[in-house]
Amino acid sequence: MDQVGIVWICVTIFILSLSKFFTRLRSVLNYCFYMVFCNIVALLPLFLFPFRPFDSRNALSAAFVGRFVARLVGLAYKIEGLENVNISRGGIIVINHQNVLDMLVLAYIWPHIGPASVVVKKELMYYAIFGVASWTWGSLFIDRSNPQRAIESLERQADAIESRKMKLIFFPEGTRNKGERLLTFKKGPFRLALQCRCPVQPIVVSRNDFFRSVGGTSGRGVIRILPEVDTTDIDIDCLAAFIERVHGEMDDVYRELNRKIAC
């Protein structure tokens, strides 16, 4: 091979490396842009707080602007199964947990599910602006280091589910999950559903590692709302089987959605 050929190979490798570098750089910049503006958007509920303290409707304005910010960096979700939502009664909503983009998932579903409160770990209360914003729209902070206190906090929400037709939103995996399968679910939301005799509504979100994708910096995901699971005839002794049933259904849909977006 002559020297000219070697030079062209080196130039080609350099260009490809540079292209990959700038693709990753743009991905990082988009992520930073998204996070900065989400923090700004999270300030919106603070202006409504004096008029509607701890009201889930305070999140609607932030959700609207949050979806707009996401579109600026090329992120969008398609929602399937809206016909399965029943806003005339309260219940438990369970969603698979992935990363910081779960906040965008909430922004997409919030206008459709009626009054709702997100159940999150106590530590998030101290997470900069998001903690304050979550507090203003009535998020329920639980202390996972004290299981008994966490259970008592959840049980106090039984009246809100029944009388105020409130939806409680849980991420039952309890921690972020980037894997191909869903993690084991915590028992709390399902035990509460059986105690209240309220339905459980599973919501499955396709893998949303958009900012970490090899080929680009943006992406589209799918949010599928599954039919409610009735609990009126499920005995508390069948809790483990009930959790396994919901987990299995959500895991199957999770893998289906990931195959769909990969095509």
CSV table of C-alpha atoms in Angstrom, one decimal:
chain,number,residue,atom,x,y,z
A,1,MET,CA,0.0,0.0,0.0
A,2,ASP,CA,1.4,3.4,-1.0
A,3,GLN,CA,1.7,6.4,1.3
A,4,VAL,CA,-1.3,8.1,-0.2
A,5,GLY,CA,-3.5,5.1,0.7
A,6,ILE,CA,-2.2,5.1,4.2
A,7,VAL,CA,-2.9,8.9,4.5
A,8,TRP,CA,-6.5,8.4,3.3
A,9,ILE,CA,-7.1,5.6,5.8
A,10,CYS,CA,-5.8,7.8,8.6
A,11,VAL,CA,-7.9,10.7,7.5
A,12,THR,CA,-11.0,8.5,7.3
A,13,ILE,CA,-10.4,7.1,10.7
A,14,PHE,CA,-9.9,10.6,12.1
A,15,ILE,CA,-13.1,11.9,10.5
A,16,LEU,CA,-15.1,9.0,11.8
A,17,SER,CA,-13.7,9.5,15.3
A,18,LEU,CA,-14.4,13.2,15.2
A,19,SER,CA,-18.0,12.5,14.0
A,20,LYS,CA,-18.5,10.1,16.9
A,21,PHE,CA,-17.1,12.6,19.4
A,22,PHE,CA,-19.4,15.4,18.2
A,23,THR,CA,-22.4,13.1,18.2
A,24,ARG,CA,-21.6,12.2,21.8
A,25,LEU,CA,-21.0,15.9,22.7
A,26,ARG,CA,-24.3,16.9,21.2
A,27,SER,CA,-25.9,14.2,23.2
A,28,VAL,CA,-24.4,15.5,26.4
A,29,LEU,CA,-25.3,19.1,25.6
A,30,ASN,CA,-28.9,18.1,24.9
A,31,TYR,CA,-29.1,16.3,28.2
A,32,CYS,CA,-27.7,19.3,30.0
A,33,PHE,CA,-30.2,21.6,28.2
A,34,TYR,CA,-33.0,19.3,29.1
A,35,MET,CA,-32.0,19.2,32.8
A,36,VAL,CA,-31.5,22.9,33.1
A,37,PHE,CA,-34.8,23.8,31.6
A,38,CYS,CA,-36.6,21.1,33.6
A,39,ASN,CA,-35.3,22.8,36.7
A,40,ILE,CA,-36.6,26.1,35.5
A,41,VAL,CA,-40.0,24.5,34.5
A,42,ALA,CA,-40.2,23.0,38.0
A,43,LEU,CA,-40.5,26.5,39.4
A,44,LEU,CA,-43.9,27.0,37.8
A,45,PRO,CA,-45.9,25.2,40.5
A,46,LEU,CA,-44.4,27.6,43.1
A,47,PHE,CA,-46.5,30.4,41.7
A,48,LEU,CA,-49.7,28.4,42.0
A,49,PHE,CA,-49.0,27.1,45.5
A,50,PRO,CA,-50.5,30.0,47.4
A,51,PHE,CA,-53.8,29.5,45.6
A,52,ARG,CA,-53.8,25.7,45.5
A,53,PRO,CA,-51.5,24.3,48.2
A,54,PHE,CA,-50.5,20.6,47.8
A,55,ASP,CA,-52.8,20.3,44.8
A,56,SER,CA,-51.9,17.8,42.0
A,57,ARG,CA,-53.3,20.3,39.4
A,58,ASN,CA,-50.2,22.5,40.2
A,59,ALA,CA,-48.2,20.0,38.1
A,60,LEU,CA,-50.2,20.4,34.9
A,61,SER,CA,-48.5,23.7,33.9
A,62,ALA,CA,-45.1,22.3,34.5
A,63,ALA,CA,-46.0,19.1,32.6
A,64,PHE,CA,-47.1,21.2,29.6
A,65,VAL,CA,-43.9,23.2,29.4
A,66,GLY,CA,-41.9,20.0,30.2
A,67,ARG,CA,-43.3,18.3,27.1
A,68,PHE,CA,-42.4,21.4,25.0
A,69,VAL,CA,-38.8,21.4,26.3
A,70,ALA,CA,-38.5,17.7,25.5
A,71,ARG,CA,-39.6,18.3,21.9
A,72,LEU,CA,-36.9,20.9,21.6
A,73,VAL,CA,-34.3,18.2,22.0
A,74,GLY,CA,-36.2,15.7,20.0
A,75,LEU,CA,-37.8,13.6,22.7
A,76,ALA,CA,-41.4,12.5,22.5
A,77,TYR,CA,-43.6,9.7,23.7
A,78,LYS,CA,-46.6,8.0,22.1
A,79,ILE,CA,-49.3,7.1,24.6
A,80,GLU,CA,-51.3,3.9,24.0
A,81,GLY,CA,-54.3,2.6,26.0
A,82,LEU,CA,-55.9,5.9,27.0
A,83,GLU,CA,-59.2,4.1,26.8
A,84,ASN,CA,-58.2,2.1,29.9
A,85,VAL,CA,-58.1,5.2,32.1
A,86,ASN,CA,-61.0,5.7,34.5
A,87,ILE,CA,-60.9,9.1,36.2
A,88,SER,CA,-64.2,8.5,38.0
A,89,ARG,CA,-62.5,6.6,40.8
A,90,GLY,CA,-59.2,6.4,42.6
A,91,GLY,CA,-56.6,3.7,42.5
A,92,ILE,CA,-53.0,2.7,42.4
A,93,ILE,CA,-50.8,3.3,39.3
A,94,VAL,CA,-47.5,1.3,38.9
A,95,ILE,CA,-44.9,2.4,36.4
A,96,ASN,CA,-41.5,0.8,35.6
A,97,HIS,CA,-38.6,3.0,36.8
A,98,GLN,CA,-35.6,3.9,34.6
A,99,ASN,CA,-33.9,7.2,35.0
A,100,VAL,CA,-34.4,11.0,35.3
A,101,LEU,CA,-36.6,10.9,32.1
A,102,ASP,CA,-39.3,9.3,34.2
A,103,MET,CA,-40.3,12.8,35.0
A,104,LEU,CA,-41.1,13.3,31.3
A,105,VAL,CA,-43.3,10.2,31.5
A,106,LEU,CA,-45.2,11.8,34.3
A,107,ALA,CA,-45.6,15.0,32.3
A,108,TYR,CA,-47.2,13.0,29.5
A,109,ILE,CA,-49.7,11.0,31.6
A,110,TRP,CA,-50.6,13.6,34.1
A,111,PRO,CA,-53.3,15.4,32.0
A,112,HIS,CA,-55.1,12.1,31.4
A,113,ILE,CA,-55.3,10.3,34.8
A,114,GLY,CA,-57.2,12.8,37.0
A,115,PRO,CA,-56.1,13.8,40.5
A,116,ALA,CA,-52.8,12.0,41.3
A,117,SER,CA,-50.0,12.0,43.8
A,118,VAL,CA,-46.6,10.5,43.2
A,119,VAL,CA,-45.1,8.4,46.0
A,120,VAL,CA,-41.3,8.9,46.2
A,121,LYS,CA,-38.5,8.3,48.6
A,122,LYS,CA,-37.9,11.0,51.3
A,123,GLU,CA,-34.5,11.8,50.0
A,124,LEU,CA,-35.9,13.4,46.8
A,125,MET,CA,-37.4,16.2,49.0
A,126,TYR,CA,-33.9,17.6,49.3
A,127,TYR,CA,-33.2,17.3,45.5
A,128,ALA,CA,-32.8,21.0,44.6
A,129,ILE,CA,-35.8,22.5,42.8
A,130,PHE,CA,-37.5,19.2,42.0
A,131,GLY,CA,-38.0,18.4,45.7
A,132,VAL,CA,-39.7,21.7,46.3
A,133,ALA,CA,-41.8,21.4,43.2
A,134,SER,CA,-42.9,17.9,44.1
A,135,TRP,CA,-43.9,19.1,47.5
A,136,THR,CA,-46.1,21.9,46.1
A,137,TRP,CA,-48.1,19.5,44.0
A,138,GLY,CA,-48.7,17.1,46.8
A,139,SER,CA,-46.2,14.3,46.3
A,140,LEU,CA,-46.1,11.7,49.1
A,141,PHE,CA,-42.6,11.3,50.6
A,142,ILE,CA,-41.9,8.1,52.4
A,143,ASP,CA,-39.0,7.1,54.6
A,144,ARG,CA,-37.8,3.8,53.2
A,145,SER,CA,-35.3,3.4,56.0
A,146,ASN,CA,-38.2,3.0,58.3
A,147,PRO,CA,-40.6,0.4,56.8
A,148,GLN,CA,-43.2,0.7,59.5
A,149,ARG,CA,-43.4,4.5,59.1
A,150,ALA,CA,-43.6,4.1,55.3
A,151,ILE,CA,-46.5,1.7,55.6
A,152,GLU,CA,-48.3,4.0,58.0
A,153,SER,CA,-47.9,6.9,55.6
A,154,LEU,CA,-49.3,4.9,52.8
A,155,GLU,CA,-52.3,3.6,54.8
A,156,ARG,CA,-53.2,7.2,55.6
A,157,GLN,CA,-53.8,7.7,51.9
A,158,ALA,CA,-56.6,5.2,51.8
A,159,ASP,CA,-59.2,7.8,52.4
A,160,ALA,CA,-57.8,10.0,49.6
A,161,ILE,CA,-58.1,7.1,47.2
A,162,GLU,CA,-61.7,6.5,48.1
A,163,SER,CA,-63.2,9.9,48.9
A,164,ARG,CA,-61.2,12.1,46.6
A,165,LYS,CA,-60.8,9.6,43.8
A,166,MET,CA,-57.1,10.1,44.0
A,167,LYS,CA,-54.6,8.1,42.1
A,168,LEU,CA,-51.3,7.2,43.8
A,169,ILE,CA,-48.4,6.7,41.4
A,170,PHE,CA,-45.7,4.2,42.4
A,171,PHE,CA,-42.4,3.0,40.8
A,172,PRO,CA,-42.5,-0.5,42.4
A,173,GLU,CA,-39.1,-1.5,41.3
A,174,GLY,CA,-37.8,0.9,43.9
A,175,THR,CA,-34.6,1.8,42.0
A,176,ARG,CA,-33.5,2.7,38.5
A,177,ASN,CA,-33.4,-0.2,36.1
A,178,LYS,CA,-31.6,-0.1,32.6
A,179,GLY,CA,-31.9,-3.9,32.1
A,180,GLU,CA,-33.8,-6.0,29.6
A,181,ARG,CA,-36.2,-7.2,32.3
A,182,LEU,CA,-38.1,-5.5,35.1
A,183,LEU,CA,-36.7,-5.8,38.6
A,184,THR,CA,-38.7,-7.4,41.5
A,185,PHE,CA,-41.5,-5.3,42.7
A,186,LYS,CA,-41.9,-3.9,46.2
A,187,LYS,CA,-45.0,-5.1,48.1
A,188,GLY,CA,-46.2,-1.6,49.4
A,189,PRO,CA,-48.4,-0.4,46.5
A,190,PHE,CA,-50.0,-3.8,46.1
A,191,ARG,CA,-50.7,-4.3,49.8
A,192,LEU,CA,-52.3,-0.9,49.9
A,193,ALA,CA,-54.5,-1.8,46.9
A,194,LEU,CA,-55.8,-4.9,48.5
A,195,GLN,CA,-56.5,-3.1,51.8
A,196,CYS,CA,-58.4,-0.3,49.9
A,197,ARG,CA,-60.0,-2.7,47.5
A,198,CYS,CA,-59.0,-0.3,44.7
A,199,PRO,CA,-57.8,-1.2,41.2
A,200,VAL,CA,-54.2,-1.3,40.1
A,201,GLN,CA,-53.4,0.3,36.8
A,202,PRO,CA,-50.0,-0.9,35.3
A,203,ILE,CA,-48.3,1.6,32.9
A,204,VAL,CA,-45.3,0.3,31.0
A,205,VAL,CA,-42.7,2.6,29.4
A,206,SER,CA,-40.3,1.5,26.7
A,207,ARG,CA,-36.6,1.8,27.5
A,208,ASN,CA,-35.7,5.5,27.4
A,209,ASP,CA,-31.9,5.7,27.2
A,210,PHE,CA,-32.2,8.3,24.4
A,211,PHE,CA,-29.3,10.4,25.5
A,212,ARG,CA,-27.0,7.3,25.8
A,213,SER,CA,-27.8,5.8,22.4
A,214,VAL,CA,-24.9,5.1,20.2
A,215,GLY,CA,-26.5,6.3,17.0
A,216,GLY,CA,-28.1,9.6,18.0
A,217,THR,CA,-29.1,12.1,20.6
A,218,SER,CA,-32.9,11.9,20.5
A,219,GLY,CA,-35.6,9.4,20.4
A,220,ARG,CA,-39.2,8.4,20.7
A,221,GLY,CA,-40.7,6.1,23.3
A,222,VAL,CA,-43.9,4.4,24.0
A,223,ILE,CA,-46.1,4.6,27.1
A,224,ARG,CA,-48.7,1.9,27.2
A,225,ILE,CA,-51.5,2.1,29.8
A,226,LEU,CA,-52.8,-1.4,30.6
A,227,PRO,CA,-56.3,-2.3,31.7
A,228,GLU,CA,-57.0,-1.9,35.5
A,229,VAL,CA,-56.5,-5.0,37.6
A,230,ASP,CA,-59.5,-5.4,39.9
A,231,THR,CA,-58.7,-6.4,43.5
A,232,THR,CA,-62.1,-6.9,45.0
A,233,ASP,CA,-61.9,-10.7,44.9
A,234,ILE,CA,-58.2,-11.0,45.8
A,235,ASP,CA,-57.4,-12.1,49.3
A,236,ILE,CA,-54.5,-10.5,51.2
A,237,ASP,CA,-53.0,-14.0,51.6
A,238,CYS,CA,-52.6,-14.0,47.8
A,239,LEU,CA,-50.4,-10.9,47.8
A,240,ALA,CA,-47.3,-12.6,46.4
A,241,ALA,CA,-49.2,-14.2,43.5
A,242,PHE,CA,-51.0,-10.9,42.8
A,243,ILE,CA,-47.6,-9.1,42.5
A,244,GLU,CA,-46.2,-11.8,40.4
A,245,ARG,CA,-49.2,-11.6,38.0
A,246,VAL,CA,-48.9,-7.8,37.5
A,247,HIS,CA,-45.1,-8.1,37.2
A,248,GLY,CA,-45.4,-10.7,34.6
A,249,GLU,CA,-47.8,-8.8,32.5
A,250,MET,CA,-45.7,-5.6,32.7
A,251,ASP,CA,-42.5,-7.4,31.9
A,252,ASP,CA,-44.0,-9.0,28.8
A,253,VAL,CA,-45.2,-5.6,27.6
A,254,TYR,CA,-41.8,-4.0,28.4
A,255,ARG,CA,-39.9,-6.4,26.2
A,256,GLU,CA,-42.5,-6.1,23.4
A,257,LEU,CA,-42.2,-2.3,23.4
A,258,ASN,CA,-38.4,-2.4,23.4
A,259,ARG,CA,-38.5,-4.7,20.4
A,260,LYS,CA,-40.9,-2.4,18.7
A,261,ILE,CA,-38.8,0.8,19.1
A,262,ALA,CA,-35.7,-1.1,18.1
A,263,CYS,CA,-37.1,-1.9,14.6
